[in-house]
Every structure is written in C-alpha cells, then in structure tokens.
Amino acid sequence: MEWETVIGLEVHAQLQTKSKIFSSASTAYGAEPNTQACNVDLALPGVLPVMNQEAARMAVKFGLAIGAKVNKRSVFARKNYFYPDLPKGYQISQFELPIVGLGKMVINIDGKEKVVGITRAHLEEDAGKSLHEDFQGMTGVDLNRAGTPLLEIVSEPDMRSSKEAVAYLKKVHELVRYLEICDGNMQEGSFRCDANVSVRPKGQKEFGTRAELKNINSFRFVEKAIEIEIERQIDVIESGGKVVQETRLYDSVKDTTRSMRSKEEANDYRYFPDPDLPPMVLDDETIEAVRKTLPELPDAKRTRFIKEYGLTNYDAGVLTSTRALADYYESVCSHVKDNAKLAANWVSGELSAFLNKESKDITESPVSAGQLASLLNRIEDQTISGKIAKDVFEAMWASEGSVDEIIDKKGLKQITDSGAIEKIIDDVLAANNVQVEQYKNGQEKVFGFFVGQVMKASKGKANPGQVNEMLKKKLASA
Ligand code: ADP
Ligand code: MG
C-alpha cells in the first residue's frame, strides 16, 4: 500500500520582550533559578496579571507579516491542567478568539512554491522548568521561565513530508528573526516546535489519527523525528494495529519516539475566559503604527537582491538568511563598484567559513564590511590576486592591520611586470626539460604543472592571467 504523510506544526516562539507577559519580572535567559519569578509568576493569592502591550504589538507584527487577519478583539482563556512547573494550575492562553487568525506562509520545495496555511497565532505564557538532572531522586522547579510571553503559531495540516515540514519551520524561524520578535535560539528553547504527524492510504480523503511529537529542538531532529514516526505508524497499521492519538517524546540519542501521555482533548482543559484579564482590544491606530515598523521581508529582499545585484536564487537565499547578513552584504556592495558577484562570493564563502569556524555571528565579525570592500577593491585593481587575498583576509581577521598595510608589510603585491614574469617562466622552463618535451609531444596536461611552478616560484604573487598567456606563447615557440 502507498502511504501519504500529513503534518501540521505548532511553533512556540518566545517573544523578546524585556519583561514577562503578565508581570514585570525579567525574561533574561540563564539567571539563577527562581530569581526572576515575582509574585504573579509564583501565583501568590491576590495578585493580578497585567498584559504586556509590547507582546501584543509583536504578535500583531507577525500577523501583518503573513497577511493574516489581525483580530481587534481577542480573549485570554485559562487552560487548566496540573503540573509542578505551573503554580497557578492553569496556563493563560488564547482559545476561541486568538490575536491572529487565518494567514499563510509560502515555502519553496525544489524550486517550487507551496502555500502552507496558518490556522492561527495566539499569545500565551510559558510554564516553568522541571530540573531532573541536578537532584538525586528529586525534581527541582525553576520558575524563571514562567510567564515568558510565547506566540504559538499553528499551521494547517498542509505539509506532506518531513522535508516540507523543515522548510516551513525554517521559514517561520527566519521570519520571526527578521521581525525581531524572537531571537530564534533553539538550544535555549526560545524557538520550539511540536510536530503533529499522521499517515493515510494515498488517495484517501480523511486524515489518519495523529501523534504529536514533542521535545524536538533542532531542524535536523524535526526531520528525523518525523521520519521515524511515519515509519512507526505505517508499521502499526500494516501489522493490523491502530494508531492512537497521543503525545510522543522524541529521543535523539536512541533515535526513537516513545509515548508520553495520551492526548487530552480540548474539553479536558476546561478552557474558559480568564476573569482577571479584560478582552484585548486593538484600535486601527495601534495596528497601523505596528505596520510602519515592518522591515523589508525575506522574500521581498531575495527578489530584490536577484534583480539589483544579479545574484542567483541560491546566493540571494544565503545572503538574506538573516537581516544582519543582508545588511553586511549591501554595505560591502556600496563600497565596491559593479562587483556584487565578487562580494557575494566572499561574504558567503571566505567570511562565512571564518565566522562558522569560530561560531561567530556576522555582527561579531572582526572584519567590517568596509574593510572587506577595500580588500575586494585590491583584487579588482590587480594589486593582489584572489588567492593572495585569502592570506590577506586571514591577517585582517587576526587584526594585523588594514588591507594596504598587510599587503605592504608582507610584500604581497602582485607581480604584473611582464619582464619579471618572463624571467620566472624562463627559469622554470629551463629547469624542466622533460616536461617541456612532453608538452611538445602533445601532453597538454603538463601546462598546469608549469603554471603551478611559476606561481610557486613567485610565491603566489605573479598575475595568473599574465602567467597563462605568456606561458602559452613561450611554450609554442620553445
Ligand atoms: P491541539 O491543540 O490539541 O494540539 P489542534 O486541533 O489545534 O490540536 O491541532 C494542532 C495541530 O495538529 C495543527 O497544526 C494541525 O494542523 C495538526 N493536525 C490536526 N489534525 C492532524 C492530522 N490528522 N494529521 C496531522 N496533523 C494534524
Ligand atoms: Mg498541540
């Protein structure tokens, strides 16, 4: 039997407000446990939540960016359940009336566009954290995270493969970072995802029963977790069993999913409007003010980069992956004339490799956009070759000085004096009679050997174009 996979994702993006969604406690990551949980977060009797308006504006920003319906009136509801890291006994979330309604995201799969529907995006508070590792036979509870604002972005069950799910997740990740509403840090849990997965016989209309996969904290694990869950469900059905609706945990060490609990239905949560919080009402002015803060969005930027800088789809995608990288690239381009392609190669090549190696962000690059541009200008005006430029770049990275200082100090200036190059070529040919004979007998491959020898003798400084040209002439008359 041929099976079709159906996937819907629930993404939890921590909104990067300074204080919590209903209290003034700090949201900063990494503090001593329970030092950032105030009376509201601890659910002491008599305290009242006060809505953080910045969190609402961030949710609206997301809604506008995906062309969704922004609800001018939304309602906070209590989602009741018991867990040690939830001192109130309920989570404040939004249920029937979320702040963001229907919208969509467009993903790109093998060059083809696909629309993924967004059901809703709602505001809610995060719970605390249970700490199992630090305590023998006990569990610690850290409530620093309790009350951190989350935007839960719920997709329609529109994805049909793990690959589509990852593409969608990356797209959402890129967008929330562009909008500067979430830092996207998956290790710290600021961007998390639950994947709902089901299978059905190909051609069947109704969806199969889904399992919800939790505990997936990287793009790679999303893909793997979905893949093994698909296999598991197909196995269950093909061996005569039934998939049960449940929550499963992904174990990245064992590469399996295991059952955590049977899935509650919404009515088990006894949702009801929170009497402590009035409905949230947004006026047009607020929404329009938020609209004005929208940056150029990733898709628009990519299209513009392709047009304006003549980049390939791929290069434009790499260079617009974050706003900071795109800004850096544009800044380099503004300093190099008509050489956007060279700039693209260097930013996505050499520079990115160095950043990766040291796990640095583009904003931490020791080589500024202006400095990189001066280096590219020295390639362009033939002061140095592209190859030597890599050595200069390495020295710039180590803060050894400006481009020109490094070129001077290390004597890296390109040799373009044809007399000097000719002299080197003559020496190389004289010292390699055997190869000269081979070349004359038709072994053209030896040409590369000569180029290599000449470059080596010049310590990489001879102008490669001139070397090629002069070598050809010399050999023809040798
Ligand atoms: P809950 O709040 O219980 O998690 P929802 O109805 O809000 O349930 O659905 C959550 C997610 O599950 C959504 O992203 C939705 O697209 C997805 N989903 C619903 N039904 C299926 C299904 N049969 N297969 C895969 N995903 C599904
Ligand atoms: Mg869910």
Coordinates of C-alpha atoms and ligand atoms in Angstrom, one line a residue:
M1 CA 0.0 0.0 0.0
E2 CA 1.2 3.5 -0.7
W3 CA 1.0 5.9 2.2
E4 CA 0.7 9.7 2.4
T5 CA 2.1 11.7 5.3
V6 CA 0.2 14.6 6.8
I7 CA 1.9 17.1 9.1
G8 CA 0.9 20.2 10.9
L9 CA 3.3 22.1 13.1
E10 CA 2.8 24.1 16.3
V11 CA 5.6 26.5 16.8
H12 CA 6.3 28.3 20.1
A13 CA 8.3 31.4 19.6
Q14 CA 9.4 33.2 22.8
L15 CA 8.7 36.9 22.2
Q16 CA 11.8 39.0 23.1
T17 CA 10.1 41.4 25.4
K18 CA 12.2 42.6 28.4
S19 CA 9.6 41.7 30.9
K20 CA 7.1 38.9 31.2
I21 CA 3.6 38.8 29.6
F22 CA 1.6 39.5 32.7
S23 CA 4.3 40.7 35.2
S24 CA 7.3 43.0 35.3
A25 CA 9.8 40.2 36.1
S26 CA 12.8 40.0 33.7
T27 CA 12.8 37.4 30.9
A28 CA 16.6 37.3 30.5
Y29 CA 17.9 33.8 30.0
G30 CA 20.3 32.0 32.3
A31 CA 19.7 33.6 35.7
E32 CA 20.0 31.7 39.0
P33 CA 16.9 29.5 39.3
N34 CA 13.9 31.3 40.8
T35 CA 15.5 34.8 40.9
Q36 CA 13.2 36.1 38.1
A37 CA 9.9 34.9 39.3
C38 CA 7.7 37.5 41.0
N39 CA 4.5 37.1 43.0
V40 CA 2.5 37.0 39.8
D41 CA 4.7 34.3 38.3
L42 CA 4.6 32.4 41.6
A43 CA 0.8 32.6 41.6
L44 CA 0.5 34.0 45.1
P45 CA -3.0 34.7 46.2
G46 CA -4.5 38.1 45.5
V47 CA -2.1 39.1 42.6
L48 CA -3.4 40.1 39.3
P49 CA -2.0 39.8 35.8
V50 CA -1.4 42.9 33.7
M51 CA -1.0 42.5 29.9
N52 CA 2.4 43.5 28.4
Q53 CA 1.4 45.7 25.4
E54 CA 4.8 45.1 23.7
A55 CA 4.0 41.3 23.4
A56 CA 0.7 42.2 21.8
R57 CA 2.4 44.5 19.3
M58 CA 4.9 41.7 18.4
A59 CA 2.0 39.3 17.7
V60 CA 0.4 41.9 15.5
K61 CA 3.7 42.4 13.7
F62 CA 3.8 38.7 12.9
G63 CA 0.1 38.7 11.8
L64 CA 0.7 41.6 9.4
A65 CA 3.8 40.0 8.0
I66 CA 2.0 36.8 6.9
G67 CA -1.0 38.8 5.7
A68 CA -3.2 37.2 8.3
K69 CA -6.4 38.5 9.8
V70 CA -5.5 40.5 13.0
N71 CA -8.3 40.3 15.4
K72 CA -9.1 43.7 17.0
R73 CA -10.7 41.9 19.9
S74 CA -9.1 38.8 21.4
V75 CA -9.7 37.0 24.6
F76 CA -7.4 35.3 27.2
A77 CA -8.5 32.0 28.4
R78 CA -7.4 29.6 31.2
K79 CA -6.2 26.3 30.1
N80 CA -6.4 24.1 33.2
Y81 CA -4.0 21.3 34.0
F82 CA -1.9 20.3 36.8
Y83 CA 1.9 20.2 36.6
P84 CA 4.6 21.1 39.2
D85 CA 6.0 23.9 37.0
L86 CA 2.6 25.6 36.6
P87 CA 1.9 27.1 40.0
K88 CA -1.5 28.6 39.1
G89 CA -2.9 25.2 38.0
Y90 CA -3.7 26.8 34.7
Q91 CA -1.9 28.5 31.8
I92 CA -3.2 31.8 30.4
S93 CA -3.5 31.3 26.7
Q94 CA -6.0 32.3 24.0
F95 CA -8.5 29.8 22.8
E96 CA -11.6 30.8 20.9
L97 CA -10.5 34.3 20.0
P98 CA -6.8 34.4 19.2
I99 CA -5.0 37.7 18.3
V100 CA -4.0 36.4 14.9
G101 CA -6.4 34.5 12.6
L102 CA -6.1 32.8 9.3
G103 CA -2.9 33.5 7.2
K104 CA -0.4 31.8 5.1
M105 CA 3.3 31.2 4.5
V106 CA 4.9 30.3 1.2
I107 CA 7.7 27.7 1.2
N108 CA 10.0 26.7 -1.5
I109 CA 10.5 23.0 -2.3
D110 CA 12.9 22.1 -5.0
G111 CA 12.3 25.4 -6.8
K112 CA 8.5 25.1 -6.5
E113 CA 6.3 27.2 -4.3
K114 CA 3.9 25.7 -1.9
V115 CA 1.4 27.5 0.4
V116 CA 1.1 26.4 4.0
G117 CA -2.0 27.7 5.7
I118 CA -1.6 29.3 9.2
T119 CA -4.7 28.5 11.3
R120 CA -3.9 31.0 14.0
A121 CA -1.2 32.5 16.2
H122 CA -2.1 33.2 19.8
L123 CA -0.4 34.7 22.8
E124 CA 0.2 32.7 25.9
E125 CA 2.5 32.4 28.9
D126 CA 5.3 29.8 29.2
A127 CA 5.5 27.4 32.1
G128 CA 8.5 27.0 34.4
K129 CA 11.0 24.2 34.0
S130 CA 11.4 21.0 35.9
L131 CA 15.1 20.1 36.5
H132 CA 15.7 16.4 36.8
E133 CA 19.5 16.2 36.4
D134 CA 20.7 18.2 39.4
F135 CA 18.8 16.3 42.0
Q136 CA 19.1 12.7 43.2
G137 CA 15.7 11.1 43.4
M138 CA 14.0 14.5 43.4
T139 CA 13.0 17.1 40.9
G140 CA 13.7 20.8 41.1
V141 CA 11.4 23.5 39.8
D142 CA 12.8 26.7 38.3
L143 CA 10.1 29.3 37.7
N144 CA 12.2 31.9 35.9
R145 CA 10.6 31.0 32.6
A146 CA 7.1 31.0 34.0
G147 CA 5.2 33.9 32.4
T148 CA 7.6 34.4 29.5
P149 CA 5.5 35.5 26.5
L150 CA 5.0 33.0 23.7
L151 CA 3.5 33.3 20.3
E152 CA 2.1 29.9 19.4
I153 CA 1.9 29.7 15.6
V154 CA -0.4 26.8 14.5
S155 CA -0.2 25.6 10.9
E156 CA -2.9 23.8 8.9
P157 CA -2.2 20.1 8.3
D158 CA -0.8 21.1 4.9
M159 CA 2.6 19.5 4.8
R160 CA 3.2 16.2 3.1
S161 CA 6.8 15.3 4.0
S162 CA 9.4 15.9 6.7
K163 CA 11.3 18.0 4.1
E164 CA 8.3 20.3 3.7
A165 CA 8.0 20.5 7.5
V166 CA 11.6 21.5 7.9
A167 CA 11.3 24.1 5.1
Y168 CA 8.2 25.6 6.8
L169 CA 9.9 25.6 10.2
K170 CA 13.0 27.4 8.7
K171 CA 10.7 29.9 7.0
V172 CA 8.9 30.7 10.3
H173 CA 12.3 30.9 12.1
E174 CA 13.7 33.3 9.5
L175 CA 10.6 35.5 9.7
V176 CA 10.4 35.9 13.4
R177 CA 14.1 36.8 13.5
Y178 CA 13.6 39.3 10.7
L179 CA 10.7 40.8 12.6
E180 CA 12.9 40.9 15.7
I181 CA 10.2 39.5 17.8
C182 CA 12.1 36.3 18.7
D183 CA 15.8 35.5 18.9
G184 CA 15.2 32.1 17.4
N185 CA 17.7 30.4 19.8
M186 CA 16.7 26.7 19.7
Q187 CA 19.2 25.5 22.2
E188 CA 17.9 27.9 24.8
G189 CA 14.3 26.9 23.9
S190 CA 13.3 30.3 22.6
F191 CA 12.0 28.6 19.4
R192 CA 10.4 25.2 19.8
C193 CA 8.2 23.0 17.7
D194 CA 5.7 20.3 18.2
A195 CA 5.0 18.2 15.1
N196 CA 1.6 16.5 14.5
V197 CA 2.0 13.6 12.2
S198 CA -0.4 11.1 10.7
V199 CA -0.5 8.8 7.7
R200 CA -3.3 7.7 5.3
P201 CA -3.5 5.5 2.3
K202 CA -2.7 7.5 -0.8
G203 CA -5.9 8.9 -2.3
Q204 CA -7.9 8.7 0.9
K205 CA -9.6 12.0 1.8
E206 CA -9.9 11.7 5.6
F207 CA -6.9 12.2 7.7
G208 CA -5.5 9.4 9.8
T209 CA -5.1 9.6 13.6
R210 CA -2.2 11.8 14.6
A211 CA 0.5 11.6 17.1
E212 CA 2.0 14.8 18.5
L213 CA 5.8 14.8 18.7
K214 CA 7.4 16.9 21.4
N215 CA 10.9 17.6 22.5
I216 CA 12.4 18.5 19.1
N217 CA 15.0 21.2 19.4
S218 CA 16.8 21.3 16.1
F219 CA 15.9 21.4 12.4
R220 CA 17.7 18.1 11.9
F221 CA 15.8 16.4 14.7
V222 CA 12.5 17.6 13.4
E223 CA 13.2 15.8 10.1
K224 CA 14.5 12.7 11.9
A225 CA 11.7 12.5 14.4
I226 CA 9.0 12.8 11.7
E227 CA 10.7 10.2 9.6
I228 CA 10.8 7.6 12.3
E229 CA 7.3 8.4 13.4
I230 CA 6.0 7.9 9.9
E231 CA 7.7 4.5 9.8
R232 CA 6.3 3.6 13.2
Q233 CA 2.8 4.5 12.2
I234 CA 2.9 2.6 8.9
D235 CA 4.3 -0.5 10.8
V236 CA 1.5 -0.3 13.3
I237 CA -1.2 -0.1 10.7
E238 CA 0.3 -2.7 8.4
S239 CA 0.6 -5.2 11.2
G240 CA -3.1 -4.8 11.9
G241 CA -3.0 -2.3 14.7
K242 CA -4.3 1.2 15.1
V243 CA -2.5 4.5 15.7
V244 CA -3.7 6.1 18.9
Q245 CA -3.9 9.8 19.4
E246 CA -1.2 10.6 21.9
T247 CA 1.8 12.8 22.7
R248 CA 5.2 11.2 22.0
L249 CA 8.6 12.3 23.0
Y250 CA 11.5 12.2 20.6
D251 CA 14.7 10.7 22.0
S252 CA 17.6 12.0 19.9
V253 CA 20.1 9.6 21.5
K254 CA 18.1 6.4 20.7
D255 CA 16.5 8.0 17.6
T256 CA 13.1 6.8 18.6
T257 CA 9.8 8.3 19.7
R258 CA 8.1 7.0 22.8
S259 CA 4.7 7.5 24.3
M260 CA 4.5 10.2 26.9
R261 CA 0.8 10.5 27.6
S262 CA -2.5 10.0 25.8
K263 CA -3.6 13.2 24.2
E264 CA -6.0 15.4 26.1
E265 CA -8.9 16.7 24.1
A266 CA -9.6 20.4 24.3
N267 CA -12.5 19.8 26.7
D268 CA -10.2 18.1 29.2
Y269 CA -8.6 21.5 29.7
R270 CA -11.9 23.2 30.7
Y271 CA -11.0 26.3 28.8
F272 CA -12.8 29.4 29.9
P273 CA -12.2 33.2 29.6
D274 CA -9.8 34.5 32.3
P275 CA -11.9 36.7 34.6
D276 CA -8.8 38.6 35.7
L277 CA -8.0 39.9 32.2
P278 CA -10.3 42.0 30.1
P279 CA -10.6 41.2 26.4
M280 CA -7.7 42.7 24.5
V281 CA -8.8 45.4 22.2
L282 CA -6.6 46.9 19.4
D283 CA -7.5 50.1 17.6
D284 CA -6.6 50.9 14.0
E285 CA -4.0 53.3 15.1
T286 CA -2.1 50.7 17.0
I287 CA -2.2 48.3 14.1
E288 CA -1.1 50.9 11.6
A289 CA 1.7 52.0 13.9
V290 CA 2.9 48.4 14.0
R291 CA 2.6 48.1 10.2
K292 CA 5.0 51.0 9.9
T293 CA 7.7 49.0 11.8
L294 CA 7.6 46.1 9.4
P295 CA 11.0 45.6 7.8
E296 CA 11.6 44.5 4.2
L297 CA 10.6 40.8 4.5
P298 CA 12.9 38.0 3.5
D299 CA 11.1 37.0 0.2
A300 CA 11.0 40.6 -1.0
K301 CA 14.6 41.1 -0.1
R302 CA 15.6 37.9 -2.0
T303 CA 13.7 39.1 -5.1
R304 CA 15.4 42.5 -4.9
F305 CA 18.9 41.0 -4.4
I306 CA 18.4 38.9 -7.5
K307 CA 17.3 41.9 -9.6
E308 CA 19.6 44.6 -8.1
Y309 CA 22.8 42.6 -7.7
G310 CA 22.3 40.0 -10.4
L311 CA 22.6 37.1 -7.9
T312 CA 21.5 33.5 -8.4
N313 CA 18.5 32.3 -6.4
Y314 CA 20.8 30.3 -4.2
D315 CA 23.2 33.2 -3.4
A316 CA 20.3 35.5 -2.7
G317 CA 18.9 32.9 -0.3
V318 CA 22.2 32.6 1.6
L319 CA 22.8 36.3 1.8
T320 CA 19.3 37.1 3.0
S321 CA 19.1 34.3 5.6
T322 CA 19.4 37.0 8.3
R323 CA 18.8 40.7 8.2
A324 CA 22.3 41.4 9.6
L325 CA 24.0 39.3 6.9
A326 CA 22.0 41.0 4.2
D327 CA 22.9 44.4 5.6
Y328 CA 26.5 43.5 5.8
Y329 CA 26.4 42.3 2.1
E330 CA 24.7 45.5 1.0
S331 CA 27.2 47.6 2.8
V332 CA 30.1 45.8 1.1
C333 CA 28.4 46.3 -2.3
S334 CA 28.0 50.0 -1.6
H335 CA 31.9 50.2 -1.4
V336 CA 32.8 48.1 -4.4
K337 CA 31.9 49.2 -7.8
D338 CA 29.9 46.8 -10.0
N339 CA 31.2 43.8 -8.3
A340 CA 28.3 42.4 -6.5
K341 CA 29.1 38.9 -7.5
L342 CA 32.6 39.0 -6.1
A343 CA 31.2 40.5 -2.9
A344 CA 28.6 37.7 -2.8
N345 CA 31.3 35.0 -3.2
W346 CA 33.4 36.5 -0.4
V347 CA 30.6 37.1 2.1
S348 CA 29.0 33.7 1.6
G349 CA 32.4 31.9 1.1
E350 CA 35.5 33.0 3.0
L351 CA 33.8 35.3 5.5
S352 CA 31.1 32.8 6.4
A353 CA 33.6 30.0 6.7
F354 CA 35.6 32.0 9.2
L355 CA 32.5 33.0 11.2
N356 CA 31.4 29.4 11.3
K357 CA 34.7 28.1 12.4
E358 CA 34.7 30.5 15.4
S359 CA 30.9 30.2 15.9
K360 CA 30.6 34.0 15.5
D361 CA 27.6 35.9 14.3
I362 CA 28.1 38.4 11.4
T363 CA 27.7 41.2 13.9
E364 CA 30.8 40.0 15.6
S365 CA 33.0 39.8 12.5
P366 CA 36.4 41.3 13.2
V367 CA 36.5 42.3 9.5
S368 CA 34.0 45.1 8.9
A369 CA 32.0 45.4 5.6
G370 CA 34.1 48.5 4.7
Q371 CA 37.4 46.5 5.3
L372 CA 36.2 43.6 3.2
A373 CA 35.3 46.0 0.5
S374 CA 38.8 47.5 0.5
L375 CA 40.2 44.0 0.1
L376 CA 37.9 43.3 -2.9
N377 CA 38.9 46.6 -4.4
R378 CA 42.6 45.5 -4.3
I379 CA 41.7 42.3 -6.2
E380 CA 39.8 44.4 -8.7
D381 CA 42.6 46.8 -9.3
Q382 CA 45.0 43.9 -9.6
T383 CA 47.2 44.8 -6.6
I384 CA 46.7 41.3 -5.4
S385 CA 45.3 38.0 -6.8
G386 CA 42.2 36.4 -5.5
K387 CA 44.4 33.7 -4.0
I388 CA 46.7 36.0 -2.1
A389 CA 43.6 37.9 -1.0
K390 CA 42.7 34.9 1.1
D391 CA 46.0 35.3 3.0
V392 CA 45.4 39.0 3.4
F393 CA 41.9 38.2 4.7
E394 CA 43.3 35.9 7.3
A395 CA 45.6 38.6 8.5
M396 CA 42.8 41.1 8.6
W397 CA 40.8 38.6 10.6
A398 CA 43.6 38.5 13.1
S399 CA 43.6 42.3 13.2
E400 CA 47.0 42.6 11.8
G401 CA 46.2 45.9 10.1
S402 CA 44.5 47.5 7.1
V403 CA 44.5 45.8 3.7
D404 CA 47.2 48.0 2.4
E405 CA 49.3 47.7 5.5
I406 CA 49.2 44.0 5.3
I407 CA 50.0 43.9 1.6
D408 CA 52.9 46.2 2.2
K409 CA 54.2 44.5 5.3
K410 CA 54.1 41.0 3.8
G411 CA 55.2 42.0 0.4
L412 CA 52.2 40.5 -1.3
K413 CA 51.8 42.9 -4.1
Q414 CA 51.0 41.1 -7.3
I415 CA 53.8 40.9 -9.9
T416 CA 52.4 42.4 -13.1
D417 CA 55.7 43.5 -14.6
S418 CA 55.9 41.3 -17.7
G419 CA 59.7 41.3 -17.7
A420 CA 59.8 39.9 -14.2
I421 CA 57.2 37.2 -15.0
E422 CA 59.1 36.3 -18.2
K423 CA 62.2 35.8 -16.2
I424 CA 60.5 33.4 -13.9
I425 CA 58.9 31.5 -16.8
D426 CA 62.3 31.1 -18.5
D427 CA 63.8 29.7 -15.3
V428 CA 61.0 27.2 -14.8
L429 CA 61.2 26.0 -18.5
A430 CA 64.9 25.7 -18.3
A431 CA 64.7 23.6 -15.2
N432 CA 62.1 21.2 -16.5
N433 CA 63.2 20.0 -19.9
V434 CA 61.5 16.7 -19.6
Q435 CA 58.1 18.3 -19.2
V436 CA 58.8 20.7 -22.0
E437 CA 59.4 17.8 -24.3
Q438 CA 56.2 16.1 -23.0
Y439 CA 54.2 19.2 -23.8
K440 CA 55.7 19.5 -27.3
N441 CA 54.7 15.8 -27.8
G442 CA 51.1 16.7 -27.2
Q443 CA 50.7 16.2 -23.5
E444 CA 48.8 19.4 -22.8
K445 CA 48.1 18.4 -19.2
V446 CA 51.6 19.4 -18.4
F447 CA 50.6 23.0 -18.8
G448 CA 49.0 23.1 -15.4
F449 CA 52.3 21.9 -14.0
F450 CA 54.1 24.9 -15.5
V451 CA 51.5 27.3 -14.1
G452 CA 51.9 25.8 -10.7
Q453 CA 55.7 26.0 -10.8
V454 CA 55.7 29.6 -11.9
M455 CA 53.2 30.6 -9.3
K456 CA 55.3 28.8 -6.7
A457 CA 58.5 30.5 -7.8
S458 CA 56.7 33.8 -7.5
K459 CA 55.3 32.9 -4.1
G460 CA 51.8 33.2 -5.5
K461 CA 52.3 36.8 -6.5
A462 CA 52.5 36.6 -10.3
N463 CA 49.4 37.7 -12.0
P464 CA 47.7 34.4 -13.0
G465 CA 46.2 35.8 -16.2
Q466 CA 49.5 37.1 -17.4
V467 CA 51.3 33.8 -16.5
N468 CA 48.8 31.8 -18.5
E469 CA 49.1 34.0 -21.5
M470 CA 52.9 34.3 -21.5
L471 CA 53.4 30.6 -20.8
K472 CA 51.3 29.6 -23.8
K473 CA 53.4 31.9 -26.1
K474 CA 56.7 30.7 -24.7
L475 CA 55.8 27.0 -25.0
A476 CA 54.6 27.5 -28.5
S477 CA 57.9 28.8 -29.5
A478 CA 60.0 26.6 -27.2
Ligands
ADP1 P1 -4.2 20.6 19.8 O1 -4.5 22.0 20.3 O2 -4.8 19.5 20.6 O3 -2.8 20.3 19.6 P2 -5.2 21.3 17.1 O4 -6.5 20.9 16.5 O5 -5.1 22.7 17.5 O6 -4.9 20.4 18.4 O7 -4.1 20.9 16.1 C1 -2.8 21.0 16.3 C2 -2.0 20.8 15.1 O8 -2.3 19.5 14.6 C3 -2.3 21.7 13.9 O9 -1.0 22.2 13.5 C4 -3.0 20.9 12.9 O10 -2.6 21.3 11.6 C5 -2.4 19.5 13.2 N1 -3.3 18.4 12.8 C6 -4.6 18.2 13.1 N2 -5.0 17.0 12.6 C7 -4.0 16.4 12.0 C8 -3.8 15.1 11.4 N3 -4.8 14.3 11.3 N4 -2.6 14.8 11.0 C9 -1.5 15.7 11.1 N5 -1.7 16.9 11.7 C10 -2.9 17.3 12.2
MG2 MG -1.0 20.8 20.4

